[in-house]
mmCIF file of C-alpha atoms and ligand atoms in Angstrom:
data_model
loop_
_atom_site.group_PDB
_atom_site.id
_atom_site.type_symbol
_atom_site.label_atom_id
_atom_site.label_comp_id
_atom_site.label_asym_id
_atom_site.label_seq_id
_atom_site.Cartn_x
_atom_site.Cartn_y
_atom_site.Cartn_z
ATOM 1 C CA MET A 1 36.648 35.899 178.881
ATOM 2 C CA PRO A 2 33.347 35.243 180.713
ATOM 3 C CA THR A 3 33.421 33.771 184.241
ATOM 4 C CA ILE A 4 32.968 30.054 183.789
ATOM 5 C CA ASP A 5 32.888 26.954 185.966
ATOM 6 C CA LEU A 6 32.215 23.594 184.310
ATOM 7 C CA HIS A 7 32.846 21.224 187.229
ATOM 8 C CA CYS A 8 31.269 21.336 190.694
ATOM 9 C CA HIS A 9 29.224 19.239 193.108
ATOM 10 C CA SER A 10 25.991 19.542 195.086
ATOM 11 C CA THR A 11 24.268 17.441 197.774
ATOM 12 C CA ILE A 12 23.119 15.145 194.950
ATOM 13 C CA SER A 13 26.622 13.639 195.196
ATOM 14 C CA ASP A 14 29.320 14.632 197.695
ATOM 15 C CA GLY A 15 28.977 18.410 197.755
ATOM 16 C CA VAL A 16 27.467 20.140 200.800
ATOM 17 C CA LEU A 17 25.286 22.795 199.108
ATOM 18 C CA SER A 18 21.928 21.974 197.535
ATOM 19 C CA PRO A 19 21.837 22.555 193.767
ATOM 20 C CA GLY A 20 19.941 25.819 194.353
ATOM 21 C CA ASP A 21 22.367 27.071 197.019
ATOM 22 C CA LEU A 22 25.335 26.146 194.854
ATOM 23 C CA VAL A 23 23.939 28.218 191.986
ATOM 24 C CA ALA A 24 23.279 31.119 194.385
ATOM 25 C CA ARG A 25 26.923 30.983 195.490
ATOM 26 C CA ALA A 26 28.066 30.825 191.860
ATOM 27 C CA ALA A 27 25.952 33.906 191.128
ATOM 28 C CA GLU A 28 27.522 35.777 194.069
ATOM 29 C CA ASN A 29 30.917 34.885 192.644
ATOM 30 C CA GLY A 30 29.948 36.344 189.264
ATOM 31 C CA VAL A 31 29.681 33.062 187.334
ATOM 32 C CA GLU A 32 28.147 33.514 183.876
ATOM 33 C CA ILE A 33 28.328 29.926 182.562
ATOM 34 C CA LEU A 34 27.927 27.044 185.014
ATOM 35 C CA ALA A 35 27.761 23.252 184.763
ATOM 36 C CA LEU A 36 26.724 21.100 187.721
ATOM 37 C CA THR A 37 28.630 17.800 187.483
ATOM 38 C CA ASP A 38 27.604 15.488 190.317
ATOM 39 C CA HIS A 39 29.170 12.039 190.507
ATOM 40 C CA ASP A 40 27.137 9.408 188.627
ATOM 41 C CA ASP A 41 23.811 11.220 189.113
ATOM 42 C CA CYS A 42 21.829 13.874 187.227
ATOM 43 C CA ASP A 43 19.096 14.488 189.801
ATOM 44 C CA GLY A 44 20.255 18.015 190.670
ATOM 45 C CA LEU A 45 20.066 19.420 187.162
ATOM 46 C CA ILE A 46 16.453 20.572 187.108
ATOM 47 C CA GLU A 47 16.737 22.498 190.396
ATOM 48 C CA ALA A 48 20.093 23.976 189.368
ATOM 49 C CA ARG A 49 18.847 25.041 185.932
ATOM 50 C CA HIS A 50 15.819 26.680 187.470
ATOM 51 C CA ALA A 51 17.994 28.611 189.935
ATOM 52 C CA ALA A 52 20.439 29.573 187.175
ATOM 53 C CA GLU A 53 17.703 30.891 184.886
ATOM 54 C CA SER A 54 16.426 33.274 187.542
ATOM 55 C CA ARG A 55 19.959 34.657 187.949
ATOM 56 C CA ASN A 56 20.868 34.996 184.289
ATOM 57 C CA ILE A 57 23.485 32.259 184.437
ATOM 58 C CA ALA A 58 23.817 30.114 181.310
ATOM 59 C CA PHE A 59 23.419 26.610 182.692
ATOM 60 C CA VAL A 60 25.014 23.479 181.216
ATOM 61 C CA ASN A 61 23.741 20.016 182.153
ATOM 62 C CA GLY A 62 26.676 17.986 183.458
ATOM 63 C CA VAL A 63 27.703 14.774 185.177
ATOM 64 C CA GLU A 64 31.009 13.258 186.362
ATOM 65 C CA ILE A 65 31.186 9.554 185.533
ATOM 66 C CA SER A 66 33.418 7.094 187.417
ATOM 67 C CA VAL A 67 35.537 4.934 185.104
ATOM 68 C CA THR A 68 38.093 2.182 185.562
ATOM 69 C CA TRP A 69 40.978 2.375 183.105
ATOM 70 C CA ARG A 70 44.051 0.139 183.388
ATOM 71 C CA GLY A 71 43.109 -0.632 186.981
ATOM 72 C CA ARG A 72 42.822 3.045 187.963
ATOM 73 C CA THR A 73 39.781 5.180 188.673
ATOM 74 C CA LEU A 74 39.371 8.063 186.234
ATOM 75 C CA HIS A 75 36.613 10.645 186.075
ATOM 76 C CA ILE A 76 34.950 11.640 182.822
ATOM 77 C CA VAL A 77 32.820 14.774 182.831
ATOM 78 C CA GLY A 78 29.886 14.919 180.416
ATOM 79 C CA LEU A 79 28.718 18.406 179.377
ATOM 80 C CA ASN A 80 25.505 19.299 177.564
ATOM 81 C CA ILE A 81 24.114 15.842 178.247
ATOM 82 C CA ASP A 82 20.431 14.934 178.156
ATOM 83 C CA PRO A 83 19.715 13.470 181.611
ATOM 84 C CA GLU A 84 16.634 11.709 180.242
ATOM 85 C CA ASN A 85 18.586 9.643 177.731
ATOM 86 C CA ALA A 86 17.976 5.948 178.462
ATOM 87 C CA ASP A 87 21.556 4.744 177.858
ATOM 88 C CA LEU A 88 22.964 7.385 180.185
ATOM 89 C CA LYS A 89 20.271 6.788 182.807
ATOM 90 C CA ASN A 90 20.801 3.019 182.839
ATOM 91 C CA GLY A 91 24.551 3.389 182.960
ATOM 92 C CA LEU A 92 24.461 5.789 185.909
ATOM 93 C CA ASN A 93 21.946 3.607 187.685
ATOM 94 C CA THR A 94 24.304 0.625 187.454
ATOM 95 C CA LEU A 95 27.161 2.749 188.824
ATOM 96 C CA ARG A 96 25.062 3.908 191.782
ATOM 97 C CA GLU A 97 24.102 0.308 192.615
ATOM 98 C CA GLY A 98 27.792 -0.582 192.532
ATOM 99 C CA ARG A 99 28.418 2.237 195.009
ATOM 100 C CA ILE A 100 26.070 0.637 197.542
ATOM 101 C CA ARG A 101 27.883 -2.730 197.258
ATOM 102 C CA ARG A 102 31.245 -0.973 197.566
ATOM 103 C CA ALA A 103 30.054 1.015 200.597
ATOM 104 C CA LYS A 104 29.180 -2.224 202.408
ATOM 105 C CA LEU A 105 32.672 -3.562 201.683
ATOM 106 C CA ILE A 106 34.257 -0.297 202.850
ATOM 107 C CA ALA A 107 32.282 -0.630 206.101
ATOM 108 C CA GLU A 108 33.452 -4.254 206.503
ATOM 109 C CA GLY A 109 37.046 -3.143 206.077
ATOM 110 C CA LEU A 110 36.645 -0.354 208.621
ATOM 111 C CA ALA A 111 34.897 -2.746 211.046
ATOM 112 C CA LYS A 112 37.963 -5.008 210.913
ATOM 113 C CA ALA A 113 40.026 -1.969 211.899
ATOM 114 C CA GLY A 114 37.724 -1.447 214.893
ATOM 115 C CA ILE A 115 35.368 1.180 213.488
ATOM 116 C CA SER A 116 31.806 -0.064 213.604
ATOM 117 C CA GLY A 117 28.612 1.373 212.154
ATOM 118 C CA SER A 118 30.286 3.238 209.322
ATOM 119 C CA PHE A 119 27.806 2.225 206.622
ATOM 120 C CA GLU A 120 24.914 3.764 208.534
ATOM 121 C CA GLY A 121 27.151 6.613 209.670
ATOM 122 C CA ALA A 122 28.264 7.485 206.165
ATOM 123 C CA TYR A 123 24.750 7.076 204.817
ATOM 124 C CA ARG A 124 23.535 9.762 207.228
ATOM 125 C CA PHE A 125 25.852 12.188 205.438
ATOM 126 C CA ALA A 126 24.427 11.239 202.044
ATOM 127 C CA SER A 127 21.598 13.721 201.360
ATOM 128 C CA ASN A 128 20.743 11.806 198.205
ATOM 129 C CA LYS A 129 19.960 8.297 199.403
ATOM 130 C CA ASN A 130 20.694 6.961 195.907
ATOM 131 C CA LEU A 131 24.318 8.069 195.990
ATOM 132 C CA ILE A 132 26.918 7.116 198.547
ATOM 133 C CA GLY A 133 30.613 7.815 198.161
ATOM 134 C CA ARG A 134 33.890 7.853 200.014
ATOM 135 C CA THR A 135 33.465 11.512 200.974
ATOM 136 C CA HIS A 136 30.440 10.521 203.070
ATOM 137 C CA PHE A 137 32.611 7.967 204.879
ATOM 138 C CA ALA A 138 35.283 10.627 205.285
ATOM 139 C CA ARG A 139 32.861 13.081 206.894
ATOM 140 C CA PHE A 140 31.633 10.360 209.263
ATOM 141 C CA LEU A 141 35.197 9.412 210.254
ATOM 142 C CA VAL A 142 36.096 13.055 210.925
ATOM 143 C CA GLU A 143 32.943 13.457 213.026
ATOM 144 C CA LYS A 144 33.953 10.410 215.072
ATOM 145 C CA GLY A 145 37.416 11.856 215.608
ATOM 146 C CA HIS A 146 39.344 9.222 213.634
ATOM 147 C CA ALA A 147 41.123 11.925 211.632
ATOM 148 C CA LYS A 148 41.403 15.709 211.782
ATOM 149 C CA ASP A 149 40.197 16.549 208.279
ATOM 150 C CA ILE A 150 39.038 15.074 204.982
ATOM 151 C CA PRO A 151 42.451 14.748 203.262
ATOM 152 C CA SER A 152 43.898 12.919 206.282
ATOM 153 C CA VAL A 153 40.936 10.493 206.412
ATOM 154 C CA PHE A 154 41.623 9.596 202.798
ATOM 155 C CA ARG A 155 45.314 9.063 203.575
ATOM 156 C CA LYS A 156 44.660 6.996 206.707
ATOM 157 C CA PHE A 157 41.605 4.973 205.749
ATOM 158 C CA LEU A 158 40.289 5.226 202.224
ATOM 159 C CA THR A 159 43.171 4.887 199.784
ATOM 160 C CA HIS A 160 45.175 1.942 198.491
ATOM 161 C CA GLY A 161 46.454 -0.372 201.228
ATOM 162 C CA LYS A 162 44.298 1.213 203.954
ATOM 163 C CA PRO A 163 41.473 -0.545 205.920
ATOM 164 C CA GLY A 164 38.601 1.124 204.077
ATOM 165 C CA HIS A 165 40.055 0.708 200.610
ATOM 166 C CA VAL A 166 38.066 -1.423 198.178
ATOM 167 C CA ALA A 167 39.135 -2.159 194.618
ATOM 168 C CA HIS A 168 36.078 -1.407 192.533
ATOM 169 C CA GLN A 169 35.114 -1.852 188.896
ATOM 170 C CA TRP A 170 33.443 1.266 187.486
ATOM 171 C CA ALA A 171 32.362 1.837 183.858
ATOM 172 C CA GLN A 172 34.770 1.268 181.017
ATOM 173 C CA LEU A 173 36.165 4.387 179.356
ATOM 174 C CA SER A 174 34.475 3.675 176.018
ATOM 175 C CA GLU A 175 31.149 2.966 177.751
ATOM 176 C CA ALA A 176 31.149 6.245 179.687
ATOM 177 C CA VAL A 177 32.084 8.271 176.600
ATOM 178 C CA GLY A 178 29.403 6.361 174.666
ATOM 179 C CA TRP A 179 26.646 7.234 177.160
ATOM 180 C CA ILE A 180 27.665 10.889 177.086
ATOM 181 C CA ARG A 181 27.698 10.978 173.287
ATOM 182 C CA LYS A 182 24.395 9.120 172.919
ATOM 183 C CA SER A 183 22.796 11.694 175.185
ATOM 184 C CA GLY A 184 24.102 14.481 172.953
ATOM 185 C CA GLY A 185 26.943 15.547 175.254
ATOM 186 C CA ILE A 186 30.651 16.230 175.075
ATOM 187 C CA ALA A 187 33.032 14.024 177.087
ATOM 188 C CA VAL A 188 35.894 15.638 179.028
ATOM 189 C CA ILE A 189 38.697 13.932 180.980
ATOM 190 C CA ALA A 190 38.508 15.444 184.482
ATOM 191 C CA HIS A 191 41.610 16.566 186.456
ATOM 192 C CA PRO A 192 44.186 14.554 184.429
ATOM 193 C CA GLY A 193 46.964 15.636 186.790
ATOM 194 C CA ARG A 194 45.478 13.606 189.628
ATOM 195 C CA TYR A 195 45.910 10.135 188.199
ATOM 196 C CA ASP A 196 49.617 9.594 188.750
ATOM 197 C CA LEU A 197 50.060 8.358 185.166
ATOM 198 C CA SER A 198 53.390 8.427 183.323
ATOM 199 C CA THR A 199 53.649 10.553 180.191
ATOM 200 C CA ALA A 200 53.413 7.389 178.081
ATOM 201 C CA ALA A 201 50.272 6.254 179.933
ATOM 202 C CA LEU A 202 48.709 9.719 179.595
ATOM 203 C CA GLU A 203 49.396 9.650 175.861
ATOM 204 C CA ALA A 204 47.802 6.207 175.601
ATOM 205 C CA LEU A 205 44.795 7.485 177.553
ATOM 206 C CA PHE A 206 44.345 10.535 175.328
ATOM 207 C CA GLU A 207 44.698 8.343 172.221
ATOM 208 C CA GLU A 208 42.093 5.861 173.442
ATOM 209 C CA PHE A 209 39.791 8.684 174.574
ATOM 210 C CA ARG A 210 39.966 10.259 171.100
ATOM 211 C CA GLU A 211 39.213 6.900 169.497
ATOM 212 C CA ALA A 212 36.127 6.609 171.731
ATOM 213 C CA ARG A 213 35.209 10.095 170.425
ATOM 214 C CA GLY A 214 35.898 11.990 173.612
ATOM 215 C CA GLU A 215 36.531 15.663 172.877
ATOM 216 C CA GLY A 216 37.737 17.575 175.928
ATOM 217 C CA LEU A 217 40.446 17.758 178.572
ATOM 218 C CA GLU A 218 40.219 19.646 181.865
ATOM 219 C CA VAL A 219 43.183 21.995 181.791
ATOM 220 C CA VAL A 220 42.405 24.352 184.671
ATOM 221 C CA THR A 221 41.065 22.787 187.890
ATOM 222 C CA SER A 222 41.717 23.166 191.619
ATOM 223 C CA SER A 223 44.028 20.142 191.663
ATOM 224 C CA HIS A 224 46.350 21.574 188.968
ATOM 225 C CA THR A 225 49.205 23.997 189.546
ATOM 226 C CA LYS A 226 49.886 26.644 186.914
ATOM 227 C CA GLU A 227 52.636 24.416 185.506
ATOM 228 C CA MET A 228 50.230 21.484 185.265
ATOM 229 C CA ALA A 229 47.687 23.657 183.465
ATOM 230 C CA MET A 230 50.385 24.641 180.933
ATOM 231 C CA ARG A 231 51.362 21.008 180.465
ATOM 232 C CA PHE A 232 47.783 19.825 179.895
ATOM 233 C CA CYS A 233 47.130 22.775 177.591
ATOM 234 C CA GLY A 234 49.985 21.346 175.506
ATOM 235 C CA PHE A 235 48.403 17.871 175.537
ATOM 236 C CA ALA A 236 45.014 19.342 174.579
ATOM 237 C CA ARG A 237 46.640 20.967 171.537
ATOM 238 C CA ARG A 238 48.590 17.852 170.552
ATOM 239 C CA PHE A 239 45.579 15.550 170.832
ATOM 240 C CA ASP A 240 43.179 18.069 169.330
ATOM 241 C CA LEU A 241 41.010 18.247 172.460
ATOM 242 C CA PHE A 242 38.978 21.205 173.679
ATOM 243 C CA ALA A 243 40.253 22.706 176.937
ATOM 244 C CA SER A 244 37.829 22.817 179.862
ATOM 245 C CA LEU A 245 37.975 24.461 183.254
ATOM 246 C CA GLY A 246 36.208 23.802 186.540
ATOM 247 C CA SER A 247 36.789 24.310 190.246
ATOM 248 C CA ASP A 248 35.618 20.829 191.365
ATOM 249 C CA PHE A 249 34.057 22.743 194.245
ATOM 250 C CA HIS A 250 32.441 20.539 196.937
ATOM 251 C CA SER A 251 32.222 22.631 200.082
ATOM 252 C CA PRO A 252 33.165 26.090 201.428
ATOM 253 C CA ASP A 253 35.148 24.361 204.204
ATOM 254 C CA GLU A 254 36.719 21.474 202.323
ATOM 255 C CA SER A 255 37.542 22.838 198.881
ATOM 256 C CA ARG A 256 40.695 24.593 197.776
ATOM 257 C CA MET A 257 38.887 26.713 195.220
ATOM 258 C CA ASP A 258 35.520 28.424 195.398
ATOM 259 C CA VAL A 259 32.973 27.955 192.637
ATOM 260 C CA GLY A 260 33.844 30.259 189.734
ATOM 261 C CA ARG A 261 37.110 31.476 191.283
ATOM 262 C CA LEU A 262 39.493 30.007 188.729
ATOM 263 C CA PRO A 263 42.605 31.229 186.985
ATOM 264 C CA PRO A 264 42.190 31.670 183.206
ATOM 265 C CA LEU A 265 43.001 28.990 180.652
ATOM 266 C CA PRO A 266 46.569 29.259 179.352
ATOM 267 C CA GLU A 267 46.943 30.894 175.930
ATOM 268 C CA GLY A 268 46.697 28.686 172.905
ATOM 269 C CA CYS A 269 44.156 26.019 173.834
ATOM 270 C CA ARG A 270 40.672 25.889 172.365
ATOM 271 C CA PRO A 271 38.052 26.755 175.037
ATOM 272 C CA ILE A 272 35.294 24.148 175.262
ATOM 273 C CA TRP A 273 32.508 26.620 176.014
ATOM 274 C CA GLU A 274 32.586 28.159 172.569
ATOM 275 C CA GLY A 275 29.378 26.633 171.304
ATOM 276 C CA LEU A 276 28.380 25.008 174.616
ATOM 277 C CA ALA A 277 25.952 27.364 176.303
HETATM 278 P P1 AMP B 1 34.213 8.083 195.278
HETATM 279 O O1 AMP B 1 33.757 8.461 193.885
HETATM 280 O O2 AMP B 1 33.077 7.711 196.161
HETATM 281 O O3 AMP B 1 35.313 7.065 195.268
HETATM 282 O O4 AMP B 1 34.794 9.393 195.942
HETATM 283 C C1 AMP B 1 35.664 10.208 195.218
HETATM 284 C C2 AMP B 1 35.622 11.589 195.835
HETATM 285 O O5 AMP B 1 36.322 11.588 197.050
HETATM 286 C C3 AMP B 1 36.307 12.634 194.986
HETATM 287 O O6 AMP B 1 35.414 13.161 194.040
HETATM 288 C C4 AMP B 1 36.659 13.669 196.015
HETATM 289 O O7 AMP B 1 35.518 14.446 196.302
HETATM 290 C C5 AMP B 1 36.976 12.830 197.223
HETATM 291 N N1 AMP B 1 38.413 12.537 197.364
HETATM 292 C C6 AMP B 1 39.109 11.575 196.747
HETATM 293 N N2 AMP B 1 40.389 11.565 197.150
HETATM 294 C C7 AMP B 1 40.501 12.563 198.061
HETATM 295 C C8 AMP B 1 41.554 13.066 198.869
HETATM 296 N N3 AMP B 1 42.774 12.531 198.810
HETATM 297 N N4 AMP B 1 41.278 14.092 199.689
HETATM 298 C C9 AMP B 1 40.051 14.622 199.761
HETATM 299 N N5 AMP B 1 39.011 14.189 199.036
HETATM 300 C C10 AMP B 1 39.229 13.176 198.200
HETATM 301 MN MN1 MN B 2 33.734 14.283 194.882
HETATM 302 MN MN1 MN B 3 36.694 13.856 190.143
HETATM 303 MN MN1 MN B 4 34.447 16.356 190.741
#
């Protein structure tokens, strides 16, 4: 099996390496097929592709789209997308505008808890001024000493019931899959083990995703244990979905798994990269 990573982030969203530096790190780790999948933005793809070509890495255009499904946030990865497609571009643009509105509300919530200046503070951490996310707030709050590390900031400030939590409406599932398909891509449900959904809800999600013509499920990712990977391999088979794998790498200091350093897919699921690169 070639060394593959189909989910990671650069400074275009909430990663800390530029697209070029991320590809250089992937090359050092022996990656042969790589997709860059920044949140709601495709602006890193040209730089990453260029860097990948000079290192003999097969590069796949990717994106990770924020979706609201049954009141929860889900992430849908698009692979082999055309970043110039108008439907995809407009959709992502709307999501990024929503992020700015949400960031102002997050800052209001934190101000009520006695933390001022967090919008500007978080924005300083956003290398791409078009894309602000909770990770930028988290890095600001750690810098200011409000929490010791990124996971504890999320627990203390940025998740449900906490001062910086904002309920937000992202794209609908069918919309996100539609943009990916219209741009020629393949839609993949990212890290399904992270959503805290019951088996019945997961089955409903996979059913609806298939109906929207989504085709893939992330089986191996840094947030899945081996047991979870086996379980989602089973779902991929049952729902006739391709199995994907990706580290979800963001930063050498913050991430559990380095880019390209993934365990193999369990036996018996259909690998998504056959025919991708
Ligand atoms: P956003 O799309 O702006 O809501 O931010 C989501 C991002 O925040 C995810 O892609 C992760 O990078 C990060 N994140 C979410 N939850 C956690 C957590 N519990 N610990 C660390 N990072 C998290
Ligand atoms: Mn992220
Ligand atoms: Mn995600
Ligand atoms: Mn991700």
